[in-house]
Short mmCIF file of C-alpha atoms in Angstrom, two decimals:
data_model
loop_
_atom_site.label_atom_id
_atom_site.label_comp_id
_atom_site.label_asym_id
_atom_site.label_seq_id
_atom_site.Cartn_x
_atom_site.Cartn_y
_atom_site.Cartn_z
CA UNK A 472 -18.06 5.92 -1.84
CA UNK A 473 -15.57 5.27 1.46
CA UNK A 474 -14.45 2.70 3.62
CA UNK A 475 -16.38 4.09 6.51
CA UNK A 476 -14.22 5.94 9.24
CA UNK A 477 -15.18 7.39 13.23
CA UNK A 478 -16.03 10.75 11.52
CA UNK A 479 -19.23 8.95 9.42
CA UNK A 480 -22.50 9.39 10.97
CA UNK A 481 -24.56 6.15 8.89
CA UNK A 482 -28.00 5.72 9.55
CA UNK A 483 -27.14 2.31 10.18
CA UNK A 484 -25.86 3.32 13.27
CA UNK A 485 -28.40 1.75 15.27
CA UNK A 486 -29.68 2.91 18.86
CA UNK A 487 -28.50 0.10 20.85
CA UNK A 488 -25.24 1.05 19.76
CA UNK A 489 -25.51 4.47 20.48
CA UNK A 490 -26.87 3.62 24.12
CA UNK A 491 -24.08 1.32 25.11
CA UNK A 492 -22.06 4.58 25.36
CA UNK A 493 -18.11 4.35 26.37
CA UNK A 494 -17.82 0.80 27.95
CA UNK A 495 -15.03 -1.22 27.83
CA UNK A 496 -12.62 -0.92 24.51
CA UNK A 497 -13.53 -4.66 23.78
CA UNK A 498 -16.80 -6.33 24.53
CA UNK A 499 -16.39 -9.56 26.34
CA UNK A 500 -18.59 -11.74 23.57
CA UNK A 501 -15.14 -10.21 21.54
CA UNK A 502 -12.72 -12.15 23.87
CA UNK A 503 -14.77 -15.60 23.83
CA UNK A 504 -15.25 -15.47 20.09
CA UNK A 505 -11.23 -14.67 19.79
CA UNK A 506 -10.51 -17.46 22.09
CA UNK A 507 -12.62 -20.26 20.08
CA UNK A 508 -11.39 -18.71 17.00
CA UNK A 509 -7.67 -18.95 18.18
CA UNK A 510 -8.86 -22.79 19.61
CA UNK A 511 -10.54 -23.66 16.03
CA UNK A 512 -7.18 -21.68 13.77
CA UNK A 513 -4.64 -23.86 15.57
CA UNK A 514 -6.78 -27.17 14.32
CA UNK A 515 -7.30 -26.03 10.85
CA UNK A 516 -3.52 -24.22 10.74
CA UNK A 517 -2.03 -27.57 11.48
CA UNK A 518 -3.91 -28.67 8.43
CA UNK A 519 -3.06 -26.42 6.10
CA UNK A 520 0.80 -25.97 7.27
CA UNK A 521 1.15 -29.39 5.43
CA UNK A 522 -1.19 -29.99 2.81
CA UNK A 523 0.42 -28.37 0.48
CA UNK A 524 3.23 -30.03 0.47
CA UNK A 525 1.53 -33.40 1.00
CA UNK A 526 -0.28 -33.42 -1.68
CA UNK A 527 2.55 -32.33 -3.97
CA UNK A 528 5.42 -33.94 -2.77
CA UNK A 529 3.89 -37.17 -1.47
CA UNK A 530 0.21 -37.64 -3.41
CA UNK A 531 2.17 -35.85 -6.50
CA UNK A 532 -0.58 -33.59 -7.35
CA UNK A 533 0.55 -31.20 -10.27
CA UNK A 534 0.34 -27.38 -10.18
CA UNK A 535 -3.32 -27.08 -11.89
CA UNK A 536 -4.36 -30.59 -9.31
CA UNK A 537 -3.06 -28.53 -6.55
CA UNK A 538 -4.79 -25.49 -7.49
CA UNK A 539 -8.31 -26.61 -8.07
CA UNK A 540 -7.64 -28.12 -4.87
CA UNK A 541 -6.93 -24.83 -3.05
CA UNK A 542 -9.58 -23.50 -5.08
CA UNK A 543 -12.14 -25.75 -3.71
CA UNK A 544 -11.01 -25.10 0.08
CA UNK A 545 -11.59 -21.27 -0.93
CA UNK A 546 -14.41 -21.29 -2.93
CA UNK A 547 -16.83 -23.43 -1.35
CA UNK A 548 -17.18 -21.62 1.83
CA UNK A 549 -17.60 -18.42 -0.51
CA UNK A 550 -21.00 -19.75 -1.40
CA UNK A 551 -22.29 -21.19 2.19
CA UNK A 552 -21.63 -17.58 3.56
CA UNK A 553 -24.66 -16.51 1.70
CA UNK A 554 -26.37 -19.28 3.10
CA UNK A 555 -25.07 -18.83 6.66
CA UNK A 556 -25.42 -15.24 6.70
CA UNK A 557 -29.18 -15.26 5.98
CA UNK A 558 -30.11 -17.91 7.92
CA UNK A 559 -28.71 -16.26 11.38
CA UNK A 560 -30.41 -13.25 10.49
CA UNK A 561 -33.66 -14.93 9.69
CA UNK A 562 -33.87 -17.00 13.02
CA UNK A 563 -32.18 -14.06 15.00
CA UNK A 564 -29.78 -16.87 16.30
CA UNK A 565 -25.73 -16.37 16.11
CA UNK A 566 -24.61 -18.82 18.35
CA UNK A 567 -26.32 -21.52 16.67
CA UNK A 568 -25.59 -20.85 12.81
CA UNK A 569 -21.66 -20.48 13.82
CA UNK A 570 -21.94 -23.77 16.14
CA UNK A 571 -23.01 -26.05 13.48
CA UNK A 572 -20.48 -24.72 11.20
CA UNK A 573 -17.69 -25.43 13.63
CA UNK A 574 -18.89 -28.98 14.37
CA UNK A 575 -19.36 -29.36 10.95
CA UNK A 576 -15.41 -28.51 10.29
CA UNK A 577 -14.35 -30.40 13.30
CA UNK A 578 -16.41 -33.51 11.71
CA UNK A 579 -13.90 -32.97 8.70
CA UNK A 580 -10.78 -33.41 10.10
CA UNK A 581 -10.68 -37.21 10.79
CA UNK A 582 -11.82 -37.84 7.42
CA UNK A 583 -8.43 -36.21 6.16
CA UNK A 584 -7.22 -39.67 7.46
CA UNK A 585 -9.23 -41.75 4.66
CA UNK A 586 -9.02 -39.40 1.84
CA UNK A 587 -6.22 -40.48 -0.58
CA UNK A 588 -7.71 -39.37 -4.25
CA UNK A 589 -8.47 -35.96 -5.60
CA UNK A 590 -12.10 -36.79 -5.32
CA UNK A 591 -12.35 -37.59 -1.56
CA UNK A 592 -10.00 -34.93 -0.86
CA UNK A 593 -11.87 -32.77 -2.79
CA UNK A 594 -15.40 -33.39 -0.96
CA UNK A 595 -13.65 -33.20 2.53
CA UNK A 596 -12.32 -30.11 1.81
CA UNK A 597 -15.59 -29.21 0.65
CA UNK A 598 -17.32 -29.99 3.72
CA UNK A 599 -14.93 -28.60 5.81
CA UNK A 600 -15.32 -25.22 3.81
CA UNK A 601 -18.90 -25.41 4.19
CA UNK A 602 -18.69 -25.13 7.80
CA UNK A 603 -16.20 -22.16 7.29
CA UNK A 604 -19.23 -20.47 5.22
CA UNK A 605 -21.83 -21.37 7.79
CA UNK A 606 -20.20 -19.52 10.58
CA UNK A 607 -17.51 -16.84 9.19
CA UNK A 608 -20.98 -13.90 9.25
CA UNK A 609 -22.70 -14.97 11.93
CA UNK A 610 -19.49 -15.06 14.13
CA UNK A 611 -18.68 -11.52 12.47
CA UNK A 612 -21.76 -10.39 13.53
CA UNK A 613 -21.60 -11.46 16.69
CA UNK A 614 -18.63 -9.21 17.32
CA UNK A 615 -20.32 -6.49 15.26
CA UNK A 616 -23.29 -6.12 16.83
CA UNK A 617 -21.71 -6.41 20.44
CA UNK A 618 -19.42 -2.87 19.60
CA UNK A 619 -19.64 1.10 19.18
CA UNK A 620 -19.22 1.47 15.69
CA UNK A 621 -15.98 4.04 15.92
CA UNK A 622 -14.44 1.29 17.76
CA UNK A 623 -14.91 -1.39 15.09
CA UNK A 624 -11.99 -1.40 13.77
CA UNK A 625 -10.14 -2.66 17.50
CA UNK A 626 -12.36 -5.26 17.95
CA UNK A 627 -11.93 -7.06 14.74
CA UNK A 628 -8.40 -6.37 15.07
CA UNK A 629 -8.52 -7.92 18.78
CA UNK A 630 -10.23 -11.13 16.92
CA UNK A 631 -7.56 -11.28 14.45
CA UNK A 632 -5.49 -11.27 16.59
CA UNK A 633 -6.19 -14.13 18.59
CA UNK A 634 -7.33 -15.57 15.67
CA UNK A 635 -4.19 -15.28 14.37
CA UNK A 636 -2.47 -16.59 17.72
CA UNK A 637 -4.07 -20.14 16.55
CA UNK A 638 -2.82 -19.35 13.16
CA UNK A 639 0.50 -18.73 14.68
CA UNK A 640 0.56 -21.97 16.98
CA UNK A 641 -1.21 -24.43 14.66
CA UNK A 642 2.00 -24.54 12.23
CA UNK A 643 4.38 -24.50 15.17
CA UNK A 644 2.63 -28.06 16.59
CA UNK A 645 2.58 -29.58 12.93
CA UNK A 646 6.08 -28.98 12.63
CA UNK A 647 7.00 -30.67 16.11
CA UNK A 648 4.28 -33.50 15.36
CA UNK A 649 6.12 -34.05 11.89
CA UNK A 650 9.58 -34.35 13.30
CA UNK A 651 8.37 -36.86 16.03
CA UNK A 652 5.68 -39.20 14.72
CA UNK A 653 6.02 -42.47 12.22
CA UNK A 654 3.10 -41.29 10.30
CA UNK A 655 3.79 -37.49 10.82
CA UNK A 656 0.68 -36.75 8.24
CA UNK A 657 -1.63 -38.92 10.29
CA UNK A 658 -1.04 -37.60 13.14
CA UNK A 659 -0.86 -34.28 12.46
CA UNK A 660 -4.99 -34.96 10.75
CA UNK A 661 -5.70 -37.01 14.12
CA UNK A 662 -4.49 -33.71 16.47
CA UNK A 663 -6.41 -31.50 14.62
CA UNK A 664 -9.74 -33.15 14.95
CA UNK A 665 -9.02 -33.33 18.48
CA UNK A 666 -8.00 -29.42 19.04
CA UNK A 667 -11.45 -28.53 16.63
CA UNK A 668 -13.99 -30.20 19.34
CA UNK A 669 -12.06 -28.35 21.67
CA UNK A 670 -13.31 -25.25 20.02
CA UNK A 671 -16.75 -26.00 19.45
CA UNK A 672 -17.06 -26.95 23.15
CA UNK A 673 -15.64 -23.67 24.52
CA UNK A 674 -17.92 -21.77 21.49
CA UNK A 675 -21.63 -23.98 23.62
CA UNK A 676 -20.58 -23.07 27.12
CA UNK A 677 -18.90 -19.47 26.88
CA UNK A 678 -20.72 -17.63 23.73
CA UNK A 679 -23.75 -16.32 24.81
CA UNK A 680 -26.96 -17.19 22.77
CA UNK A 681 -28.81 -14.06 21.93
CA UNK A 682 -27.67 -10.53 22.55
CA UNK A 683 -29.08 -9.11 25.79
CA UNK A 684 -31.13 -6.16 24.51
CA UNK A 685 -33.66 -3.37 26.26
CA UNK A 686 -37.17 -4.44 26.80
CA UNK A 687 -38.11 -1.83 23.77
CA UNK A 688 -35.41 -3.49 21.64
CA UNK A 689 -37.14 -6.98 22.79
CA UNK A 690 -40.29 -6.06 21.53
CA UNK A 691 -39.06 -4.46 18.53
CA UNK A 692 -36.96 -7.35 17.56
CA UNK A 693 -40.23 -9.71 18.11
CA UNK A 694 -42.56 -7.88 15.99
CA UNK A 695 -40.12 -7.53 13.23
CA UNK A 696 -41.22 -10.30 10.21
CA UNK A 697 -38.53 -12.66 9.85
CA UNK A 698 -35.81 -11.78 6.71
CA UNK A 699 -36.37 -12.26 3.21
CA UNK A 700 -34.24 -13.14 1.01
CA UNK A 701 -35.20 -10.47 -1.44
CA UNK A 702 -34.51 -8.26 1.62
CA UNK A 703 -30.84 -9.38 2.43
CA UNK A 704 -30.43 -9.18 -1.73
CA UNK A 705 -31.68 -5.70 -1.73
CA UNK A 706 -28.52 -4.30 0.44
CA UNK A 707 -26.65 -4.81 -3.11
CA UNK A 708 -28.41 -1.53 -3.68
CA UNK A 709 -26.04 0.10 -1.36
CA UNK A 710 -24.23 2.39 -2.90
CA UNK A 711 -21.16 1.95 0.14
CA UNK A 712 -21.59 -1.90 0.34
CA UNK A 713 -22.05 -2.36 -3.54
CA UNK A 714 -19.05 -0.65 -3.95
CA UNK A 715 -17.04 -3.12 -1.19
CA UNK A 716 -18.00 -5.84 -2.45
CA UNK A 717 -16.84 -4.97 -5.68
CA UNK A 718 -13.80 -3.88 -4.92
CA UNK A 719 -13.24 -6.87 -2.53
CA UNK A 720 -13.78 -8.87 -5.63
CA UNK A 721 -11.45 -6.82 -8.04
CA UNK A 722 -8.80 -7.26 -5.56
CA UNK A 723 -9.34 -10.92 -4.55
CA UNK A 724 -8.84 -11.84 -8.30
CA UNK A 725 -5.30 -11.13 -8.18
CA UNK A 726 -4.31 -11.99 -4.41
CA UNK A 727 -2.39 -15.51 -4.98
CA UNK A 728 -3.90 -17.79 -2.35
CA UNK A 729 -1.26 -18.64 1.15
CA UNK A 730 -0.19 -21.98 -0.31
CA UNK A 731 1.09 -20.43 -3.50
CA UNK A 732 3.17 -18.00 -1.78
CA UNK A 733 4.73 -20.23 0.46
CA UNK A 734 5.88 -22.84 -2.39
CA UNK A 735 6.91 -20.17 -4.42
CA UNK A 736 8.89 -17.98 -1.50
CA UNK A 737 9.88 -22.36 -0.41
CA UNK A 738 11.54 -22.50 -4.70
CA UNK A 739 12.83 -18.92 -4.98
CA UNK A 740 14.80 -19.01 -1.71
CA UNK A 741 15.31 -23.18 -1.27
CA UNK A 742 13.90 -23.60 1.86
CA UNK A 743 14.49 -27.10 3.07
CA UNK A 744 10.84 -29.26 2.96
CA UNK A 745 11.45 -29.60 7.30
CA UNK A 746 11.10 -26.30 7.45
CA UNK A 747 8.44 -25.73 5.35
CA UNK A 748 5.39 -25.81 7.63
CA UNK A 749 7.22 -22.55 9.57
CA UNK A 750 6.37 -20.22 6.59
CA UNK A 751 3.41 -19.41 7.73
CA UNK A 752 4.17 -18.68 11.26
CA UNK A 753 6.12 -15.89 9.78
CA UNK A 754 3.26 -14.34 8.38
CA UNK A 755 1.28 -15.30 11.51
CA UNK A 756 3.47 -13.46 14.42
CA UNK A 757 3.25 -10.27 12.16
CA UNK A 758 -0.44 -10.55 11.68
CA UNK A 759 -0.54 -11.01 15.87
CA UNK A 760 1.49 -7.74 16.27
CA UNK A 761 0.03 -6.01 13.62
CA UNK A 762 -3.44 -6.54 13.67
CA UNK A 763 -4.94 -4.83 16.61
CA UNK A 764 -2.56 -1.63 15.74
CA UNK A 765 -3.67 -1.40 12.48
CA UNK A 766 -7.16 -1.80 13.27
CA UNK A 767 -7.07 1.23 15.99
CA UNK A 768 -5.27 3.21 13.09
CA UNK A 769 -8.24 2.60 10.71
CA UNK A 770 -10.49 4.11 13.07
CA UNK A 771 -8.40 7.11 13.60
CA UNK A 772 -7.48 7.83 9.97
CA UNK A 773 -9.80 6.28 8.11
CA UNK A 774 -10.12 2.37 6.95
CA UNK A 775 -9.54 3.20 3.04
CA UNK A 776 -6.42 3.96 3.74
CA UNK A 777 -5.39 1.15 5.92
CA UNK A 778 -6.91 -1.15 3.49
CA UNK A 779 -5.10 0.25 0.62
CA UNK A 780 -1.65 0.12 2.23
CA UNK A 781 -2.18 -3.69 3.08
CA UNK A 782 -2.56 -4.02 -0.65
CA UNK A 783 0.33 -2.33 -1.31
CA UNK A 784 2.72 -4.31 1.21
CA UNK A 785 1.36 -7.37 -0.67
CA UNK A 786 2.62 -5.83 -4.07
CA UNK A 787 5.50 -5.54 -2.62
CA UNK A 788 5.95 -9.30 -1.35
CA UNK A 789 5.05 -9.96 -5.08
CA UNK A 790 8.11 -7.72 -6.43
CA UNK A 791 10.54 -9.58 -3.99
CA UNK A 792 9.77 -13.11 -4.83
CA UNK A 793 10.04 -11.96 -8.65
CA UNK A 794 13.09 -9.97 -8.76
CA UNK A 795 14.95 -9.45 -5.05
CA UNK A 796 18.45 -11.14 -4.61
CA UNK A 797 18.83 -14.14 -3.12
CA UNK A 798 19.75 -13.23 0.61
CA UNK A 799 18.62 -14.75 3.76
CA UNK A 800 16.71 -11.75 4.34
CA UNK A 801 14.12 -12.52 1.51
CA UNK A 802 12.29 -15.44 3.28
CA UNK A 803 11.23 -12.63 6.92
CA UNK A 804 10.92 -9.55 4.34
CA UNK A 805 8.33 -11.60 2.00
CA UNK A 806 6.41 -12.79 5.55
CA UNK A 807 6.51 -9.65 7.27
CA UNK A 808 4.75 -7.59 4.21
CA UNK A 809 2.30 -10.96 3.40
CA UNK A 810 1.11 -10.47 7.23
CA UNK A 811 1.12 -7.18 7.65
CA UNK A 812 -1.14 -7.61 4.24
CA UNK A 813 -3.84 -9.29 6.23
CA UNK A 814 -3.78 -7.40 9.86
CA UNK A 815 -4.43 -4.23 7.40
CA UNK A 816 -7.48 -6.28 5.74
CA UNK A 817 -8.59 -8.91 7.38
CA UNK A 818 -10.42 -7.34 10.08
CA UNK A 819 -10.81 -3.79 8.21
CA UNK A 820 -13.18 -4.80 5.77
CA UNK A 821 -15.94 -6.53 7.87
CA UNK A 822 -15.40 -2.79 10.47
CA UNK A 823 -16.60 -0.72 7.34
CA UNK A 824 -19.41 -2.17 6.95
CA UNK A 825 -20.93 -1.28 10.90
CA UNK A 826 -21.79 2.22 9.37
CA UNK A 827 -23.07 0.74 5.85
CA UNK A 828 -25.96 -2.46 7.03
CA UNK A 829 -28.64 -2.35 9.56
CA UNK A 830 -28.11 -4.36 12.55
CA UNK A 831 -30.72 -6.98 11.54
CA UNK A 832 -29.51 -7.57 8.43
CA UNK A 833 -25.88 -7.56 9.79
CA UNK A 834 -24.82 -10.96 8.90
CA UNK A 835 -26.16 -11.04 5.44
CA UNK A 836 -23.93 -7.82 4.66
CA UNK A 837 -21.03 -9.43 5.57
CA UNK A 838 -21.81 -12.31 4.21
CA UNK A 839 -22.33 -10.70 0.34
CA UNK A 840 -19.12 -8.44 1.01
CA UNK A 841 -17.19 -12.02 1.87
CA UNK A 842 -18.95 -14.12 -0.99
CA UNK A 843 -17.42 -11.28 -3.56
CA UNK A 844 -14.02 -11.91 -2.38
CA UNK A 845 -13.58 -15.58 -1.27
CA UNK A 846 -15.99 -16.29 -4.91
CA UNK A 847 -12.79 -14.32 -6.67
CA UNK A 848 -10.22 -15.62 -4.89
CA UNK A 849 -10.99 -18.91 -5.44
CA UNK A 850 -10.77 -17.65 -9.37
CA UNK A 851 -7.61 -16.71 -8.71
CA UNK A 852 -6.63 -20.28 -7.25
CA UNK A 853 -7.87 -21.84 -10.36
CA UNK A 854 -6.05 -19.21 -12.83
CA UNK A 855 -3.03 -19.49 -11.35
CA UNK A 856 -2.58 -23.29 -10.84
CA UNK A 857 -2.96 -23.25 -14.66
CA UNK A 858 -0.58 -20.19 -15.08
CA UNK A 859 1.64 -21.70 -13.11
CA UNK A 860 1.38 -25.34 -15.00
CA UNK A 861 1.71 -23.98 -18.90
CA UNK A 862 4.03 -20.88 -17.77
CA UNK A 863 6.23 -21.46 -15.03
CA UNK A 864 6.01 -20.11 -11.33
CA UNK A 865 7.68 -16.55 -12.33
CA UNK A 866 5.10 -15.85 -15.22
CA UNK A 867 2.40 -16.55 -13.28
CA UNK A 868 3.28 -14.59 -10.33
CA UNK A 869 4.42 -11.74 -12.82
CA UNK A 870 0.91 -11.82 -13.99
CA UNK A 871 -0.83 -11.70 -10.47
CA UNK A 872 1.48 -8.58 -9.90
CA UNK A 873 0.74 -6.36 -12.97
CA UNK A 874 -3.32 -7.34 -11.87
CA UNK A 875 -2.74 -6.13 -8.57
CA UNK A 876 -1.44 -3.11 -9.04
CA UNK A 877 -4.13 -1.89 -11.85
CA UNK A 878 -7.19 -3.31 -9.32
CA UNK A 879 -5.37 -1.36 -6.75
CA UNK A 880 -5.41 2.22 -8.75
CA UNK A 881 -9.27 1.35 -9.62
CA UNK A 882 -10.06 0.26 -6.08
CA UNK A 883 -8.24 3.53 -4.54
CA UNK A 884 -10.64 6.00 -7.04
CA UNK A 885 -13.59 4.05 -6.12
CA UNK A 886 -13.09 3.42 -2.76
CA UNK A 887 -11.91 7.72 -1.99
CA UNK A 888 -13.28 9.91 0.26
CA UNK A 889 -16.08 12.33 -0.24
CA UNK A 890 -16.19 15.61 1.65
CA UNK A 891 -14.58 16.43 4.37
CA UNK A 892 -13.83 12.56 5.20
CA UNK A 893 -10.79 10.72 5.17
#
């Protein structure tokens, strides 16, 4: 089993891809999808720049609170991307399975303004993960199906990118909308909601509906019987996709969620609270720079090893926060390796799998491969929190560590190269 690389020849690789031939590097449906994504990741950035430290510092949610928390706003959209990722392959319709779960997050947002327990925090969390879930494959496979398969790897790293621009921005306004409003929490919710319709208008009137396909391809998609479910379920017989979604999983159970990483990196070097919503712009400008590199690399040498690496940078960031002197280098050294972590992931997962699932069951791959790890990160979330609450930060994270690095030897043997490839 391999991460897939440009020297694989899958029989998933389909004839319409093989007929769109050179083209441009980056398909146009690429660049609208980046730019609602980057729209839609400044509105949910602002969000979660400061809920962690609202609800510790000023709802006084515990550790273990905090966690199940976190793990909720994982978790849930972990089991709608089944969901999602079925039902756009079953109607044959994208655009409209990603639309309804932007609106659906962008619905969210005001209620952020009413919810004050853990309950009603809980279920608008929930809801807003559910939209998450309901659009994360179809929008995947969107970009997917619209590019080459040896050039997978740059156009999820173009998304990511732009993605990641929102990222990147979205903590940058909640910062300036803390320092300047009354009710700097309120406003920051209000903004949000505002920026997420935003999104989902630009996502009706730019995103085409339905990929524009031969007439052959027409009436091959039309006499093709809608999916079954037992037909999505039966790609776990994959060897290649069985085998990333299991090792998605392994390493999601030890990959401490954002949040954590920020209050611990916020405690170990005593970053002041005003500055705490610019910890994750840190690991968003090295995402932006990183991601589109790293995804060309992956197609040139192989996405294994690109995906290892990441892992290994976030080892790394572990090591520091546990045991690196206290110099005002720590805080950019712990954000540079936690976002060059994700622009070596992030977008290099969902390329392998081009070569591995059939293009009408494209979704539904990447939605089982996504379930696996957002199900065990959300795990993690919930193990931690508790770690964290009976043990202390340092345990906890010590834990995480010593779990990462013996997923990461059993991922690299099960994840090598066969043959000839890389």
């Amino acid at each position: 089993m391999y991460l897939t690389d440009r020297s694989a020849t899958p029989e998933a690789d389909t004839a319409p891809a093989r007929r769109r031939g050179p083209g441009p590097k980056v398909a146009p449906v690429v660049l609208v999808l980046g730019t609602v994504s980057l729209i839609t990741d400044v509105s949910s950035e602002m969000v979660t720049a400061v809920l962690p430290l609202y609800l510790v510092t000023t709802l006084g949610f515990s550790p273990l609170g905090f966690g199940a928390l976190d793990g909720v706003y994982n978790g849930v959209s972990a089991l709608v991307q089944l969901t999602g990722g079925h039902l756009a392959d079953r109607i044959r319709n994208h655009k409209l399975l990603a639309g309804l779960g932007y609106g659906l997050s962008a619905l969210c947002k005001p209620l952020l303004l009413l919810a004050g327990s853990i309950g009603a925090l809980g279920t608008v969390l929930a809801l807003d993960r559910t939209g998450k879930g309901l659009r994360t494959a179809p929008r995947d496979a969107m970009i997917s199906l619209s590019t080459p398969v040896e050039r997978q790897g740059r156009a999820f790293g173009v998304h990511r990118a732009m993605d990641t621009t929102g990222a990147m921005l979205g903590p940058l306004a909640a910062f300036f909308i803390l320092r300047a409003a009354a009710d700097g929490y309120d406003a920051v919710f209000g903004v949000s909601a505002c920026v997420a319709v935003l999104g989902v208008v630009v996502l009706l009137l730019f995103v085409p509906g339905r990929r524009r396909d031969t007439p052959d391809d027409e009436a091959e998609t039309e006499a093709r019987p809608p999916v079954r479910v037992g037909e999505a379920l039966a790609l776990l017989r994959v060897p290649r996709l069985r085998a990333l979604a299991g090792c998605a999983a392994l390493l999601g159970l030890t990959t401490v969620s954002d949040a954590f990483v920020y209050l611990l990196l916020q405690r170990r070097a005593g970053v002041g609270e005003e500055w705490f919503t610019l910890l994750p712009l840190g690991t968003a400008v090295v995402f932006l720079l990183l991601a589109v590199p790293l995804g060309a690399l992956a197609d040139r040498i192989g996405r294994r090893t690109v995906f290892l690496a990441g892992h290994v940078g976030l080892l790394t960031a572990y090591a520091l926060l546990l045991w690196a002197p206290d110099t005002p280098l720590l805080v950019p050294a712990v954000l540079a390796l936690h976002g060059a972590f994700y622009a070596a992931t992030d977008g290099v997962l969902p390329a392998a799998l081009a070569a591995v699932v059939p293009e009408h069951l494209r979704a539904s791959g990447l939605a089982i491969v996504g379930t696996s790890q957002a199900l065990a990160r959300f795990c993690c979330s919930l193990a931690f929190g508790a770690a964290w609450t009976l043990w202390g930060d340092g345990p906890a994270l010590a834990g995480s560590a010593v779990g990462l690095l013996c997923c990461a030897m059993v991922a690299g043997v099960v994840l090598r190269p066969s043959g000839g490839s890389r």
